[in-house]
Short mmCIF file of C-alpha atoms and ligand atoms in Angstrom, two decimals:
data_model
loop_
_atom_site.label_atom_id
_atom_site.label_comp_id
_atom_site.label_asym_id
_atom_site.label_seq_id
_atom_site.Cartn_x
_atom_site.Cartn_y
_atom_site.Cartn_z
CA MET A 223 -65.37 -210.30 28.84
CA ASP A 224 -66.19 -206.91 30.61
CA SER A 225 -69.65 -206.20 32.20
CA ILE A 226 -71.13 -203.17 33.65
CA ARG A 227 -72.61 -203.02 37.16
CA ILE A 228 -75.17 -200.57 37.94
CA VAL A 229 -76.63 -199.70 41.25
CA GLY A 230 -80.00 -198.31 40.38
CA GLY A 231 -82.36 -195.74 41.81
CA ARG A 232 -80.23 -192.35 41.56
CA GLU A 233 -81.21 -189.36 39.62
CA LEU A 234 -79.03 -187.95 36.94
CA ASN A 235 -77.88 -184.46 37.23
CA GLY A 236 -75.34 -182.50 35.50
CA VAL A 237 -73.79 -182.40 31.92
CA ILE A 238 -73.14 -185.12 29.59
CA PRO A 239 -71.06 -184.29 26.52
CA ILE A 240 -72.20 -185.67 23.33
CA SER A 241 -69.66 -187.27 21.04
CA GLY A 242 -69.32 -187.39 17.40
CA ALA A 243 -71.81 -189.60 15.63
CA LYS A 244 -70.55 -193.18 15.03
CA ASN A 245 -73.06 -193.43 12.02
CA ALA A 246 -71.49 -190.36 10.51
CA ALA A 247 -67.82 -190.93 11.35
CA LEU A 248 -67.91 -194.25 9.56
CA PRO A 249 -69.04 -193.12 5.98
CA LEU A 250 -66.78 -189.99 6.34
CA MET A 251 -63.61 -192.03 7.00
CA ILE A 252 -64.65 -194.31 4.02
CA ALA A 253 -64.76 -191.08 2.03
CA SER A 254 -61.25 -190.66 2.51
CA VAL A 255 -60.44 -193.57 -0.03
CA MET A 256 -61.68 -191.09 -2.87
CA THR A 257 -58.69 -188.84 -2.70
CA ASP A 258 -54.99 -189.12 -2.70
CA ASP A 259 -54.95 -185.78 -0.60
CA THR A 260 -55.43 -185.75 3.32
CA LEU A 261 -58.91 -185.69 4.63
CA THR A 262 -58.97 -184.39 8.37
CA LEU A 263 -62.02 -185.25 10.29
CA ASP A 264 -62.74 -183.46 13.60
CA ASN A 265 -64.84 -184.90 16.38
CA VAL A 266 -64.34 -188.81 15.63
CA PRO A 267 -65.50 -190.61 18.47
CA HIS A 268 -63.38 -193.17 20.04
CA LEU A 269 -65.24 -196.48 19.63
CA ALA A 270 -64.62 -200.06 18.89
CA ASP A 271 -66.19 -199.53 15.30
CA VAL A 272 -63.99 -196.82 14.39
CA GLU A 273 -60.85 -198.84 15.27
CA GLN A 274 -62.16 -201.75 13.16
CA LEU A 275 -62.88 -199.35 10.36
CA LEU A 276 -59.35 -197.87 10.75
CA ARG A 277 -57.88 -201.58 10.55
CA LEU A 278 -59.82 -202.14 7.20
CA LEU A 279 -58.76 -198.74 5.71
CA GLY A 280 -55.21 -199.39 6.78
CA ASN A 281 -55.44 -202.67 4.71
CA GLN A 282 -56.54 -200.62 1.59
CA GLY A 283 -53.60 -198.62 1.83
CA VAL A 284 -54.84 -195.58 3.82
CA ASP A 285 -52.39 -193.96 6.10
CA TYR A 286 -53.90 -192.23 9.15
CA SER A 287 -52.57 -190.42 12.23
CA VAL A 288 -54.70 -189.51 15.39
CA ASN A 289 -54.16 -186.32 17.18
CA GLY A 290 -56.00 -183.29 18.68
CA ARG A 291 -57.66 -184.92 21.67
CA ARG A 292 -60.47 -182.55 23.19
CA GLU A 293 -59.98 -182.46 26.81
CA ARG A 294 -63.35 -182.23 28.61
CA GLN A 295 -63.87 -182.39 32.17
CA GLY A 296 -60.57 -184.08 32.64
CA GLN A 297 -61.39 -186.79 29.98
CA GLY A 298 -60.32 -187.13 26.44
CA TYR A 299 -63.54 -187.33 24.31
CA SER A 300 -63.48 -187.60 20.50
CA ARG A 301 -60.34 -187.09 18.37
CA THR A 302 -58.89 -185.58 15.03
CA ILE A 303 -57.78 -187.96 12.58
CA HIS A 304 -55.90 -187.40 9.34
CA PHE A 305 -56.44 -189.95 6.49
CA THR A 306 -54.27 -190.08 3.23
CA ALA A 307 -55.03 -192.48 0.60
CA ARG A 308 -52.06 -191.53 -1.68
CA ASN A 309 -51.72 -195.33 -2.91
CA ILE A 310 -54.55 -197.70 -2.79
CA VAL A 311 -52.54 -200.82 -2.36
CA ASP A 312 -55.48 -203.36 -2.25
CA THR A 313 -58.92 -203.02 -3.80
CA THR A 314 -60.12 -206.44 -1.83
CA ALA A 315 -61.72 -206.03 1.44
CA PRO A 316 -61.53 -209.42 3.22
CA TYR A 317 -63.87 -211.50 4.99
CA GLU A 318 -61.86 -211.17 8.42
CA LEU A 319 -62.28 -207.34 8.38
CA VAL A 320 -65.55 -206.83 6.72
CA SER A 321 -67.56 -209.54 8.87
CA LYS A 322 -67.09 -207.74 12.07
CA MET A 323 -69.08 -204.70 10.98
CA ARG A 324 -71.66 -204.14 8.07
CA ALA A 325 -70.64 -200.63 7.36
CA SER A 326 -67.18 -202.12 6.10
CA PHE A 327 -69.30 -203.20 2.90
CA TRP A 328 -69.42 -199.54 1.96
CA VAL A 329 -65.90 -199.36 0.84
CA ILE A 330 -67.20 -200.93 -2.41
CA GLY A 331 -68.46 -197.66 -3.56
CA PRO A 332 -65.16 -195.43 -3.28
CA LEU A 333 -63.03 -198.38 -4.34
CA LEU A 334 -64.98 -198.91 -7.59
CA ALA A 335 -65.18 -195.26 -8.34
CA ARG A 336 -61.64 -194.53 -7.94
CA MET A 337 -59.70 -197.89 -8.91
CA GLY A 338 -62.46 -199.26 -11.34
CA ARG A 339 -62.38 -202.38 -9.22
CA ALA A 340 -63.43 -203.65 -5.79
CA ARG A 341 -63.68 -206.97 -4.34
CA VAL A 342 -65.55 -206.87 -0.97
CA SER A 343 -66.81 -209.75 1.24
CA LEU A 344 -70.39 -210.12 1.90
CA PRO A 345 -70.92 -208.37 5.13
CA GLY A 346 -71.53 -210.23 8.58
CA GLY A 347 -70.81 -213.53 7.30
CA CYS A 348 -74.43 -213.67 6.28
CA ALA A 349 -75.95 -214.93 3.04
CA ILE A 350 -77.96 -212.36 0.85
CA GLY A 351 -81.64 -212.52 2.05
CA THR A 352 -81.06 -212.65 5.78
CA ARG A 353 -78.88 -209.36 5.56
CA PRO A 354 -79.18 -208.44 2.08
CA VAL A 355 -76.91 -206.17 -0.11
CA ASP A 356 -79.28 -206.28 -3.10
CA LEU A 357 -79.69 -202.47 -3.10
CA PHE A 358 -76.05 -201.80 -3.35
CA ILE A 359 -75.74 -204.37 -6.15
CA ASP A 360 -78.67 -202.97 -8.22
CA GLY A 361 -77.52 -199.45 -7.63
CA LEU A 362 -74.04 -200.12 -8.70
CA GLN A 363 -75.17 -201.91 -11.72
CA ALA A 364 -77.37 -199.06 -12.69
CA LEU A 365 -74.13 -197.04 -12.86
CA GLY A 366 -72.56 -199.35 -15.17
CA ALA A 367 -70.62 -201.80 -12.73
CA GLU A 368 -70.26 -205.32 -13.75
CA ILE A 369 -70.78 -207.45 -10.65
CA GLU A 370 -70.28 -211.21 -9.79
CA ILE A 371 -70.96 -212.82 -6.58
CA ASP A 372 -68.31 -215.59 -5.80
CA SER A 373 -67.16 -217.29 -2.73
CA GLY A 374 -68.79 -214.90 -0.50
CA TYR A 375 -67.32 -211.84 -2.27
CA VAL A 376 -68.88 -209.37 -4.23
CA ASP A 377 -66.77 -208.65 -7.24
CA ALA A 378 -67.42 -205.16 -8.93
CA ARG A 379 -65.58 -203.78 -12.24
CA ALA A 380 -65.87 -200.57 -14.04
CA PRO A 381 -62.83 -200.56 -16.35
CA LYS A 382 -63.97 -197.76 -18.16
CA GLY A 383 -65.53 -195.82 -15.28
CA LEU A 384 -69.16 -195.52 -13.89
CA VAL A 385 -71.60 -193.65 -15.69
CA GLY A 386 -74.44 -191.30 -14.42
CA ALA A 387 -77.83 -192.80 -14.22
CA ARG A 388 -81.30 -192.57 -12.25
CA PHE A 389 -81.79 -195.14 -9.81
CA VAL A 390 -84.80 -195.53 -7.70
CA PHE A 391 -84.41 -197.30 -4.30
CA PRO A 392 -87.26 -199.68 -4.00
CA LYS A 393 -86.73 -199.32 -0.17
CA VAL A 394 -84.80 -196.85 2.01
CA SER A 395 -81.44 -197.75 2.99
CA VAL A 396 -78.81 -195.57 4.64
CA GLY A 397 -75.66 -197.62 3.82
CA ALA A 398 -76.91 -198.16 -0.07
CA THR A 399 -77.46 -194.31 -0.16
CA HIS A 400 -74.07 -193.33 1.08
CA THR A 401 -72.43 -196.11 -0.93
CA LEU A 402 -74.01 -194.84 -4.26
CA MET A 403 -73.61 -191.17 -3.48
CA MET A 404 -69.82 -191.89 -3.20
CA ALA A 405 -69.70 -194.15 -6.40
CA ALA A 406 -71.71 -191.48 -8.30
CA VAL A 407 -68.98 -188.65 -7.59
CA PHE A 408 -66.81 -189.91 -10.15
CA ALA A 409 -69.54 -191.32 -12.65
CA LYS A 410 -69.61 -189.60 -16.19
CA GLY A 411 -72.75 -187.04 -16.21
CA GLU A 412 -75.42 -186.86 -13.73
CA THR A 413 -76.88 -189.25 -11.32
CA VAL A 414 -80.13 -188.87 -9.63
CA LEU A 415 -80.84 -191.28 -6.52
CA VAL A 416 -84.61 -191.35 -5.79
CA ASN A 417 -86.01 -192.32 -2.80
CA ALA A 418 -82.82 -191.75 -0.99
CA ALA A 419 -82.43 -192.03 2.89
CA MET A 420 -82.56 -188.41 4.38
CA GLU A 421 -80.73 -189.14 7.68
CA PRO A 422 -78.42 -186.26 8.93
CA GLU A 423 -75.50 -188.49 8.29
CA VAL A 424 -76.29 -188.68 4.57
CA VAL A 425 -76.37 -184.98 4.62
CA ASN A 426 -73.08 -184.86 6.41
CA LEU A 427 -71.37 -187.06 4.01
CA ALA A 428 -72.72 -184.98 1.20
CA GLN A 429 -71.31 -181.72 2.77
CA CYS A 430 -67.83 -183.31 3.27
CA LEU A 431 -67.73 -184.49 -0.15
CA ASN A 432 -68.86 -181.10 -1.62
CA ALA A 433 -65.94 -179.55 0.44
CA MET A 434 -63.78 -182.06 -1.16
CA GLY A 435 -64.80 -180.84 -4.68
CA ALA A 436 -68.01 -182.99 -5.45
CA LYS A 437 -71.21 -181.66 -6.97
CA ILE A 438 -74.04 -183.06 -4.81
CA SER A 439 -77.31 -181.43 -4.32
CA GLY A 440 -80.59 -182.44 -2.55
CA ALA A 441 -79.10 -184.57 0.39
CA GLY A 442 -81.50 -184.63 3.19
CA THR A 443 -84.45 -184.95 0.55
CA PRO A 444 -85.43 -188.05 -1.10
CA GLU A 445 -84.00 -186.96 -4.27
CA ILE A 446 -80.12 -186.54 -4.48
CA ARG A 447 -78.42 -185.26 -7.52
CA ILE A 448 -74.64 -186.02 -8.18
CA ASP A 449 -72.79 -184.21 -11.19
CA GLY A 450 -69.65 -186.31 -11.86
CA VAL A 451 -66.42 -184.76 -11.30
CA THR A 452 -62.85 -186.26 -12.37
CA GLY A 453 -61.22 -185.71 -8.77
CA LEU A 454 -61.42 -184.86 -5.25
CA SER A 455 -58.90 -182.76 -3.02
CA GLY A 456 -58.59 -182.82 0.56
CA ALA A 457 -60.66 -181.27 3.10
CA ARG A 458 -61.07 -180.71 6.99
CA PHE A 459 -64.56 -181.68 8.22
CA THR A 460 -66.30 -182.06 11.63
CA VAL A 461 -68.53 -185.22 12.35
CA LEU A 462 -72.13 -184.10 13.63
CA PRO A 463 -73.15 -185.01 16.99
CA ASP A 464 -74.57 -188.30 17.81
CA ARG A 465 -78.36 -188.13 17.73
CA ILE A 466 -78.63 -191.77 18.86
CA GLU A 467 -76.35 -191.04 22.05
CA THR A 468 -78.42 -187.85 22.55
CA GLY A 469 -81.71 -189.85 22.41
CA THR A 470 -80.27 -192.71 24.77
CA TYR A 471 -79.02 -190.08 27.43
CA ALA A 472 -82.39 -188.07 27.12
CA MET A 473 -84.46 -191.45 27.85
CA ALA A 474 -81.90 -192.49 30.73
CA VAL A 475 -83.00 -189.03 32.42
CA ALA A 476 -86.38 -189.46 31.56
CA MET A 477 -86.46 -192.70 33.18
CA ALA A 478 -84.21 -192.32 36.17
CA GLY A 479 -85.38 -188.65 36.79
CA GLY A 480 -83.18 -185.60 37.12
CA ASP A 481 -81.93 -182.60 35.27
CA VAL A 482 -79.11 -182.97 32.57
CA VAL A 483 -77.65 -180.95 29.89
CA LEU A 484 -76.75 -182.95 26.93
CA GLU A 485 -73.62 -180.69 25.83
CA GLY A 486 -73.34 -180.19 21.93
CA ALA A 487 -76.75 -181.95 21.11
CA GLU A 488 -79.01 -180.63 18.43
CA ALA A 489 -82.62 -180.70 18.42
CA ASN A 490 -83.12 -180.90 14.74
CA LEU A 491 -81.29 -184.02 14.58
CA LEU A 492 -84.05 -185.77 16.67
CA GLN A 493 -86.96 -183.60 16.76
CA ASN A 494 -89.35 -186.68 16.45
CA VAL A 495 -87.71 -188.37 19.43
CA LEU A 496 -87.75 -185.18 21.63
CA ASP A 497 -91.68 -184.90 20.73
CA VAL A 498 -92.26 -188.55 21.87
CA LEU A 499 -90.28 -187.72 25.09
CA THR A 500 -92.22 -184.57 25.83
CA THR A 501 -95.42 -186.64 25.26
CA ALA A 502 -94.02 -189.13 27.62
CA GLY A 503 -93.68 -186.39 30.37
CA ALA A 504 -90.09 -185.10 30.00
CA GLU A 505 -89.36 -181.43 29.94
CA ILE A 506 -86.86 -180.45 27.02
CA SER A 507 -85.40 -177.18 26.17
CA THR A 508 -82.61 -175.83 23.98
CA VAL A 509 -79.93 -174.18 26.03
CA GLU A 510 -76.73 -172.29 24.77
CA ASN A 511 -74.54 -175.43 25.02
CA GLY A 512 -76.96 -178.02 23.84
CA LEU A 513 -80.30 -179.65 25.29
CA ARG A 514 -81.66 -179.73 28.67
CA ILE A 515 -83.88 -182.63 29.79
CA LYS A 516 -85.58 -182.65 33.06
CA ARG A 517 -88.14 -185.27 34.27
CA ASN A 518 -91.17 -183.26 35.38
CA GLY A 519 -92.14 -185.35 38.14
CA ASN A 520 -95.28 -186.57 37.02
CA GLY A 521 -94.50 -190.06 36.13
CA ILE A 522 -93.93 -191.56 32.66
CA LEU A 523 -96.84 -191.47 30.21
CA PRO A 524 -97.44 -194.30 27.66
CA VAL A 525 -96.87 -193.61 23.98
CA ASP A 526 -97.38 -195.40 20.75
CA VAL A 527 -94.53 -195.44 18.42
CA THR A 528 -93.46 -196.84 15.06
CA THR A 529 -90.03 -196.77 13.92
CA GLU A 530 -89.47 -195.32 10.23
CA PRO A 531 -86.49 -194.03 8.20
CA PHE A 532 -85.79 -190.15 9.13
CA PRO A 533 -87.34 -187.90 10.12
CA GLY A 534 -89.43 -190.81 11.68
CA PHE A 535 -88.71 -192.27 15.28
CA PRO A 536 -85.31 -194.28 14.59
CA THR A 537 -84.94 -197.95 15.11
CA ASP A 538 -81.62 -197.38 16.74
CA LEU A 539 -83.67 -195.89 19.77
CA GLN A 540 -86.40 -198.37 19.70
CA ALA A 541 -85.17 -200.61 22.49
CA GLN A 542 -84.13 -197.62 24.62
CA LEU A 543 -87.75 -196.23 24.27
CA MET A 544 -88.93 -199.61 25.40
CA ALA A 545 -86.95 -199.62 28.44
CA LEU A 546 -88.57 -196.16 29.40
CA MET A 547 -91.99 -197.50 28.64
CA THR A 548 -91.46 -200.40 30.88
CA MET A 549 -92.45 -197.93 33.86
CA ALA A 550 -94.98 -195.83 32.31
CA ASN A 551 -98.50 -195.21 33.72
CA GLY A 552 -100.28 -197.55 31.33
CA ARG A 553 -99.93 -199.38 28.00
CA SER A 554 -97.81 -198.44 25.19
CA HIS A 555 -97.31 -199.96 21.77
CA ILE A 556 -94.00 -199.89 19.89
CA THR A 557 -93.91 -201.27 16.38
CA GLU A 558 -90.46 -201.95 14.47
CA THR A 559 -90.75 -201.77 10.59
CA ILE A 560 -86.86 -201.34 9.88
CA PHE A 561 -85.53 -204.45 10.99
CA GLU A 562 -86.91 -207.98 11.73
CA ASN A 563 -85.78 -209.56 14.98
CA ARG A 564 -84.81 -206.40 16.72
CA PHE A 565 -86.65 -207.26 19.80
CA MET A 566 -83.88 -209.18 21.42
CA HIS A 567 -83.93 -206.80 24.54
CA VAL A 568 -87.60 -208.08 25.47
CA GLN A 569 -86.67 -211.23 27.22
CA GLU A 570 -83.80 -209.42 29.12
CA LEU A 571 -86.19 -206.62 30.19
CA ALA A 572 -88.72 -209.02 31.23
CA ARG A 573 -85.97 -210.35 33.86
CA LEU A 574 -85.94 -206.98 35.41
CA GLY A 575 -89.69 -207.22 35.94
CA ALA A 576 -91.06 -205.54 32.71
CA HIS A 577 -94.34 -206.79 31.27
CA ILE A 578 -94.10 -206.75 27.67
CA SER A 579 -95.99 -209.00 24.96
CA LEU A 580 -94.87 -209.51 21.32
CA SER A 581 -97.07 -209.91 18.35
CA GLY A 582 -95.28 -209.80 14.95
CA GLN A 583 -93.49 -206.61 14.86
CA THR A 584 -95.33 -205.05 17.59
CA ALA A 585 -94.51 -204.92 21.42
CA THR A 586 -97.28 -204.15 23.87
CA ILE A 587 -95.64 -202.76 27.11
CA ASP A 588 -97.73 -202.64 30.33
CA GLY A 589 -96.00 -200.35 32.51
CA VAL A 590 -95.02 -201.49 36.10
CA SER A 591 -94.35 -199.41 39.18
CA ARG A 592 -90.68 -200.68 39.62
CA LEU A 593 -88.09 -202.83 38.22
CA LYS A 594 -85.91 -204.94 40.18
CA GLY A 595 -82.06 -205.18 39.31
CA ALA A 596 -80.81 -208.57 37.79
CA PRO A 597 -77.91 -210.02 35.68
CA VAL A 598 -78.65 -209.29 32.12
CA MET A 599 -77.07 -210.12 28.63
CA ALA A 600 -76.72 -207.67 26.04
CA THR A 601 -77.53 -209.10 22.72
CA ASP A 602 -76.81 -206.06 20.46
CA LEU A 603 -75.50 -202.46 20.62
CA ARG A 604 -78.84 -200.64 21.16
CA ALA A 605 -80.24 -203.50 23.25
CA SER A 606 -77.39 -203.00 25.53
CA ALA A 607 -78.20 -199.21 25.81
CA SER A 608 -81.71 -200.31 26.61
CA LEU A 609 -80.53 -202.44 29.66
CA VAL A 610 -78.39 -199.62 31.00
CA ILE A 611 -81.17 -197.46 31.15
CA ALA A 612 -83.57 -199.98 32.87
CA GLY A 613 -80.60 -200.78 35.19
CA LEU A 614 -80.43 -196.90 36.06
CA ALA A 615 -84.08 -196.91 37.12
CA ALA A 616 -84.26 -200.29 38.84
CA GLU A 617 -84.09 -200.96 42.39
CA GLY A 618 -80.80 -202.87 43.59
CA GLU A 619 -78.09 -204.08 41.20
CA THR A 620 -78.15 -204.83 37.47
CA THR A 621 -75.20 -206.54 35.86
CA VAL A 622 -75.18 -205.90 31.96
CA ASN A 623 -72.81 -208.75 30.64
CA ARG A 624 -71.19 -208.58 27.04
CA VAL A 625 -70.25 -205.02 27.34
CA TYR A 626 -68.25 -205.09 24.05
CA HIS A 627 -71.47 -204.18 22.32
CA LEU A 628 -71.75 -200.92 24.09
CA ASP A 629 -68.03 -200.19 23.40
CA ARG A 630 -68.94 -200.47 19.58
CA GLY A 631 -71.33 -197.22 19.66
CA PHE A 632 -71.11 -195.51 23.19
CA GLU A 633 -67.90 -193.49 24.08
CA LYS A 634 -67.08 -193.64 27.74
CA LEU A 635 -70.69 -194.52 28.60
CA GLU A 636 -69.86 -195.36 32.44
CA GLU A 637 -67.87 -192.20 32.93
CA LYS A 638 -70.52 -189.92 31.35
CA LEU A 639 -73.14 -191.45 33.60
CA SER A 640 -71.05 -191.43 36.74
CA LEU A 641 -70.25 -187.91 36.19
CA CYS A 642 -73.83 -187.22 36.59
CA GLY A 643 -74.29 -189.08 39.69
CA ALA A 644 -75.08 -192.64 38.59
CA HIS A 645 -73.60 -195.68 40.31
CA VAL A 646 -72.17 -197.37 37.24
CA GLU A 647 -68.83 -199.29 37.26
CA ARG A 648 -67.17 -201.35 34.52
CA ILE A 649 -65.87 -204.74 35.71
CA SER A 650 -63.05 -206.29 33.87
CA ALA A 651 -63.13 -209.93 33.65
C1 UD1 B 258 -77.66 -198.03 8.94
C2 UD1 B 258 -77.26 -197.49 10.62
C3 UD1 B 258 -77.89 -198.27 11.64
C4 UD1 B 258 -79.35 -198.18 11.49
C5 UD1 B 258 -79.98 -198.32 10.04
C6 UD1 B 258 -81.55 -197.94 10.03
C7 UD1 B 258 -74.91 -197.13 10.17
C8 UD1 B 258 -73.50 -197.47 10.51
N1 UD1 B 258 -75.77 -197.95 10.74
O1 UD1 B 258 -77.58 -199.39 8.67
O2 UD1 B 258 -77.35 -198.01 12.82
O3 UD1 B 258 -80.22 -199.07 12.37
O4 UD1 B 258 -79.22 -197.57 9.11
O5 UD1 B 258 -81.59 -196.53 10.39
O6 UD1 B 258 -75.07 -195.96 9.85
N2 UD1 B 258 -81.64 -203.50 3.23
C9 UD1 B 258 -82.19 -204.34 2.07
N3 UD1 B 258 -81.17 -204.37 1.01
C10 UD1 B 258 -80.09 -203.80 0.93
C11 UD1 B 258 -79.60 -202.90 2.11
C12 UD1 B 258 -80.64 -202.82 3.15
O7 UD1 B 258 -83.17 -204.89 1.98
O8 UD1 B 258 -79.20 -203.81 0.03
C13 UD1 B 258 -82.70 -203.48 4.19
C14 UD1 B 258 -82.31 -203.72 5.49
O9 UD1 B 258 -82.18 -205.21 5.92
C15 UD1 B 258 -83.10 -203.19 6.32
C16 UD1 B 258 -83.38 -201.76 5.84
O10 UD1 B 258 -83.27 -202.16 4.25
O11 UD1 B 258 -84.27 -203.80 6.79
C17 UD1 B 258 -82.85 -200.79 6.23
O12 UD1 B 258 -81.44 -201.03 6.33
P1 UD1 B 258 -80.26 -199.74 6.00
O13 UD1 B 258 -80.85 -198.43 6.17
O14 UD1 B 258 -79.32 -200.27 4.90
O15 UD1 B 258 -79.45 -200.23 7.42
P2 UD1 B 258 -77.74 -199.89 7.21
O16 UD1 B 258 -77.31 -198.78 6.51
O17 UD1 B 258 -76.96 -201.19 7.47
#
């Protein structure tokens, strides 16, 4: 298994191109199932999760071809992919493919809407309760679907088509919002989704569906209205820049020091995060080609942050912020409200010398003046990124093991950091 070796203590200086957002690319790719025309997506990041979803879509009968590599600084970042779902050959999404990535479950919306039938494995091999899909099921039932759960599969049927309805999410869910929005596109009449997720990726999906002929309004607010249509056509659409990748590199610069332009980054996608980083002592400005971040040299100031659905502070940057706070001048508090057990990085950061204590869903971080490199183990995608950030600032050598997590969500991480002067290399096992 590959690992990443970092020799810490170098400032970051230069330009980091920001890739297309993984969390936007995945639902946009899934939307291709809704038309027999070609959907062309530009700026699709080259990531393990994208490859995984290509395999699943291929299994349902979606033809795809990849081209249009965009050359940047001698490297190929992001791609153009053409998807054509002329014939859906299979409405079953099998366990082997869905279990590897939770977002695969979202195909249930388009398959049901277009084919009147979908049989999709429960995601992640986990039972309802620990990683629930209750909101998806309740929402699809509200649109008239008949649903049975049988042998680890959700079997959804709507032989006469779905019917528009008003559905109030009892809890904000990004995936359930994507899925119900897609399902409602072909429902008869009007659907109103209340307490919908407001994430920029939801807006991106609604824009793409509208470009394909859907009638969706209100995406980006808590109330989304969808007027049902009978068919969608093809379109060409660009995946928005990755706000989690942007925030991760911004935190890396804030921690290691330096002056970096995050090329293609958009401040409005992560204003809350930028405000937190400014409070922590980073200088952030909008420049012609993106966002510029500089560490102002006064050390890192502590912050108190609680994760929330957009526009609040994203859970996907919680681990990275914690890495930054390990070297703050004082005590910080970080509270996680979206996912339980999302503190797996705490033990690993402690191996580098961080002082963190946990009480329920809140971490208290007492800043230390230095971290010292050590071998660490990445436990999930964002936790891995936090260990890389900490390794960049730590003295000596840090080895981050199990790098496949990083490959799920960060395009060419070690190359991007190396171009800015970091000492980062991948060691292939
Ligand atoms: C998406 C993102 C992920 C991010 C998360 C929260 C993608 C591919 N993934 O994941 O990176 O961390 O949003 O911003 O876009 N829940 C239920 N019942 C359900 C569905 C969800 O209780 O039926 C709960 C979840 O357990 C969690 C919360 O709702 O506690 C939010 O999860 P959700 O927004 O659905 O996350 P994802 O869409 O899976």
